[in-house]
Amino acid sequence: MRKHIKAAALLLASFSMLVGAVMANETLPSSTAVHYEKKELYGVWYINLNEGNSKGVALLVLHENGTATDYLMVSDQKIIQKSSWSYDAERNLFEQTVSEVSIQNGKSAAVVSHPHEVIRASISLAKLGDEVIGIKFKKDDGELTGYLKGSDRMLDVITQ
């Protein structure tokens, strides 16, 4: 079980680096206050991984009601993380509180745990005109994770 969690963590780190490269031309918020509206964060966000033998996709779904679901699909492994989230526009602070993690390998039964992990990050948005096309999370330790805007259809395919 631990080796699967380590593998998933390594893949998430790879996702972060790949999306960081894709969104490298987007600048991080400077000391000038950046204010985004919470509604700009709603929806489906994704990262594709296609590097060597590792192929997968990660989705982050931010619902208007303050709940979130993360999906990580790699080969025959599926990890689903459920959480709540909030965004303080004045402080540019995104906070996600993880309440459940489910790990399923192949057709075997999922193993569910109930951690209590709080993730905090500032955000920057990539826009094309007025349309938000990407989001980047920057934790206090400097770790960057970026996602591109997805669609409800992507979510439908992943959850089937």
Short mmCIF file of C-alpha atoms in Angstrom, two decimals:
data_model
loop_
_atom_site.label_atom_id
_atom_site.label_comp_id
_atom_site.label_asym_id
_atom_site.label_seq_id
_atom_site.Cartn_x
_atom_site.Cartn_y
_atom_site.Cartn_z
CA MET A 1 0.00 0.00 0.00
CA ARG A 2 2.79 2.45 0.91
CA LYS A 3 4.52 1.89 -2.42
CA HIS A 4 1.30 2.87 -4.23
CA ILE A 5 0.98 6.03 -2.17
CA LYS A 6 4.65 6.88 -2.82
CA ALA A 7 4.13 6.26 -6.55
CA ALA A 8 1.07 8.50 -6.55
CA ALA A 9 3.00 11.22 -4.70
CA LEU A 10 5.81 11.02 -7.26
CA LEU A 11 3.29 11.27 -10.08
CA LEU A 12 1.68 14.31 -8.48
CA ALA A 13 5.12 15.90 -8.22
CA SER A 14 5.63 15.14 -11.92
CA PHE A 15 2.24 16.71 -12.68
CA SER A 16 3.32 19.84 -10.83
CA MET A 17 6.52 20.15 -12.85
CA LEU A 18 4.80 19.50 -16.18
CA VAL A 19 2.01 22.00 -15.64
CA GLY A 20 4.51 24.48 -14.24
CA ALA A 21 6.37 24.24 -17.53
CA VAL A 22 3.15 24.62 -19.52
CA MET A 23 2.18 27.70 -17.51
CA ALA A 24 5.72 29.06 -17.15
CA ASN A 25 4.88 32.25 -18.98
CA GLU A 26 2.23 33.09 -16.37
CA THR A 27 3.79 35.24 -13.68
CA LEU A 28 3.17 34.65 -10.01
CA PRO A 29 1.41 37.33 -7.99
CA SER A 30 3.83 40.03 -6.97
CA SER A 31 3.68 42.10 -3.84
CA THR A 32 0.88 44.05 -5.52
CA ALA A 33 -2.40 42.69 -4.20
CA VAL A 34 -4.09 40.39 -6.70
CA HIS A 35 -7.80 39.80 -6.20
CA TYR A 36 -9.66 37.01 -7.91
CA GLU A 37 -13.33 36.26 -7.50
CA LYS A 38 -14.24 32.96 -5.87
CA LYS A 39 -16.57 32.14 -8.77
CA GLU A 40 -13.57 32.11 -11.12
CA LEU A 41 -12.34 28.99 -9.29
CA TYR A 42 -15.49 26.89 -9.71
CA GLY A 43 -15.42 23.93 -12.04
CA VAL A 44 -13.21 21.15 -13.35
CA TRP A 45 -9.41 21.57 -13.54
CA TYR A 46 -7.05 18.96 -14.99
CA ILE A 47 -3.47 17.85 -15.49
CA ASN A 48 -2.41 15.26 -18.11
CA LEU A 49 0.61 13.06 -17.63
CA ASN A 50 2.24 11.31 -20.56
CA GLU A 51 5.87 10.73 -19.70
CA GLY A 52 7.61 7.45 -20.46
CA ASN A 53 5.57 4.58 -19.07
CA SER A 54 3.55 6.89 -16.81
CA LYS A 55 0.25 7.94 -18.28
CA GLY A 56 -2.56 9.43 -16.31
CA VAL A 57 -4.78 12.33 -15.51
CA ALA A 58 -5.56 14.32 -12.38
CA LEU A 59 -8.77 16.29 -11.96
CA LEU A 60 -9.64 18.83 -9.29
CA VAL A 61 -13.33 19.68 -9.06
CA LEU A 62 -14.25 22.79 -7.04
CA HIS A 63 -17.98 23.01 -6.34
CA GLU A 64 -19.85 26.21 -5.49
CA ASN A 65 -21.05 24.66 -2.21
CA GLY A 66 -17.47 24.55 -0.84
CA THR A 67 -16.79 20.86 -1.46
CA ALA A 68 -14.01 19.53 -3.68
CA THR A 69 -13.02 16.20 -5.17
CA ASP A 70 -9.58 15.31 -6.53
CA TYR A 71 -9.22 12.37 -8.92
CA LEU A 72 -5.89 10.78 -9.84
CA MET A 73 -6.06 8.06 -12.49
CA VAL A 74 -2.78 6.32 -13.31
CA SER A 75 -2.77 3.01 -15.21
CA ASP A 76 -5.16 0.81 -13.22
CA GLN A 77 -4.93 2.86 -10.01
CA LYS A 78 -7.61 5.34 -8.99
CA ILE A 79 -7.22 7.74 -6.06
CA ILE A 80 -10.12 9.93 -4.99
CA GLN A 81 -9.72 12.63 -2.37
CA LYS A 82 -12.72 14.44 -0.86
CA SER A 83 -12.40 17.77 0.88
CA SER A 84 -13.88 21.15 1.63
CA TRP A 85 -12.38 24.39 0.33
CA SER A 86 -12.53 28.12 0.78
CA TYR A 87 -10.94 31.16 -0.81
CA ASP A 88 -10.19 34.48 0.87
CA ALA A 89 -9.84 36.98 -2.00
CA GLU A 90 -8.47 39.76 0.22
CA ARG A 91 -5.54 37.61 1.35
CA ASN A 92 -5.37 35.52 -1.87
CA LEU A 93 -5.53 32.41 0.30
CA PHE A 94 -6.95 29.11 -0.96
CA GLU A 95 -7.52 26.52 1.76
CA GLN A 96 -8.48 22.88 1.23
CA THR A 97 -9.26 20.52 4.12
CA VAL A 98 -8.96 16.85 3.12
CA SER A 99 -11.43 14.55 4.87
CA GLU A 100 -11.33 11.28 2.88
CA VAL A 101 -8.91 9.45 0.58
CA SER A 102 -9.89 6.35 -1.40
CA ILE A 103 -7.28 4.22 -3.19
CA GLN A 104 -8.35 1.50 -5.61
CA ASN A 105 -6.01 -0.80 -7.54
CA GLY A 106 -7.60 -2.44 -10.56
CA LYS A 107 -10.91 -4.09 -9.74
CA SER A 108 -10.08 -4.64 -6.06
CA ALA A 109 -12.08 -2.93 -3.35
CA ALA A 110 -11.06 0.62 -2.52
CA VAL A 111 -9.14 1.29 0.70
CA VAL A 112 -10.54 4.38 2.40
CA SER A 113 -8.82 6.52 5.01
CA HIS A 114 -9.92 9.67 6.81
CA PRO A 115 -6.97 12.00 7.23
CA HIS A 116 -7.33 15.57 8.37
CA GLU A 117 -4.92 17.53 6.22
CA VAL A 118 -5.13 21.25 5.54
CA ILE A 119 -3.51 22.59 2.38
CA ARG A 120 -2.98 26.33 2.01
CA ALA A 121 -1.78 28.17 -1.08
CA SER A 122 -1.93 31.47 -2.90
CA ILE A 123 -3.29 31.32 -6.42
CA SER A 124 -2.67 32.91 -9.78
CA LEU A 125 -4.97 32.57 -12.75
CA ALA A 126 -4.05 32.36 -16.42
CA LYS A 127 -6.61 34.12 -18.59
CA LEU A 128 -7.28 34.40 -22.27
CA GLY A 129 -9.16 37.67 -22.46
CA ASP A 130 -11.76 37.41 -19.69
CA GLU A 131 -11.82 33.58 -19.76
CA VAL A 132 -9.91 31.70 -17.07
CA ILE A 133 -7.92 28.89 -18.73
CA GLY A 134 -5.53 27.87 -15.95
CA ILE A 135 -4.90 28.06 -12.24
CA LYS A 136 -1.66 27.79 -10.31
CA PHE A 137 -1.41 27.05 -6.58
CA LYS A 138 1.72 28.13 -4.69
CA LYS A 139 2.24 26.76 -1.19
CA ASP A 140 4.31 28.60 1.43
CA ASP A 141 7.19 26.17 0.84
CA GLY A 142 7.32 27.27 -2.81
CA GLU A 143 5.73 24.12 -4.28
CA LEU A 144 3.77 24.96 -7.44
CA THR A 145 0.89 22.97 -8.89
CA GLY A 146 -0.91 24.10 -12.01
CA TYR A 147 -4.10 22.95 -13.71
CA LEU A 148 -5.81 23.76 -16.97
CA LYS A 149 -9.54 24.45 -17.21
CA GLY A 150 -11.50 21.28 -17.92
CA SER A 151 -15.09 20.46 -18.74
CA ASP A 152 -17.99 18.59 -17.19
CA ARG A 153 -17.58 16.00 -19.96
CA MET A 154 -14.08 15.19 -18.67
CA LEU A 155 -15.55 14.61 -15.22
CA ASP A 156 -18.27 12.37 -16.68
CA VAL A 157 -15.67 10.19 -18.43
CA ILE A 158 -13.52 9.87 -15.27
CA THR A 159 -16.40 9.00 -12.95
CA GLN A 160 -18.01 6.34 -15.18
#
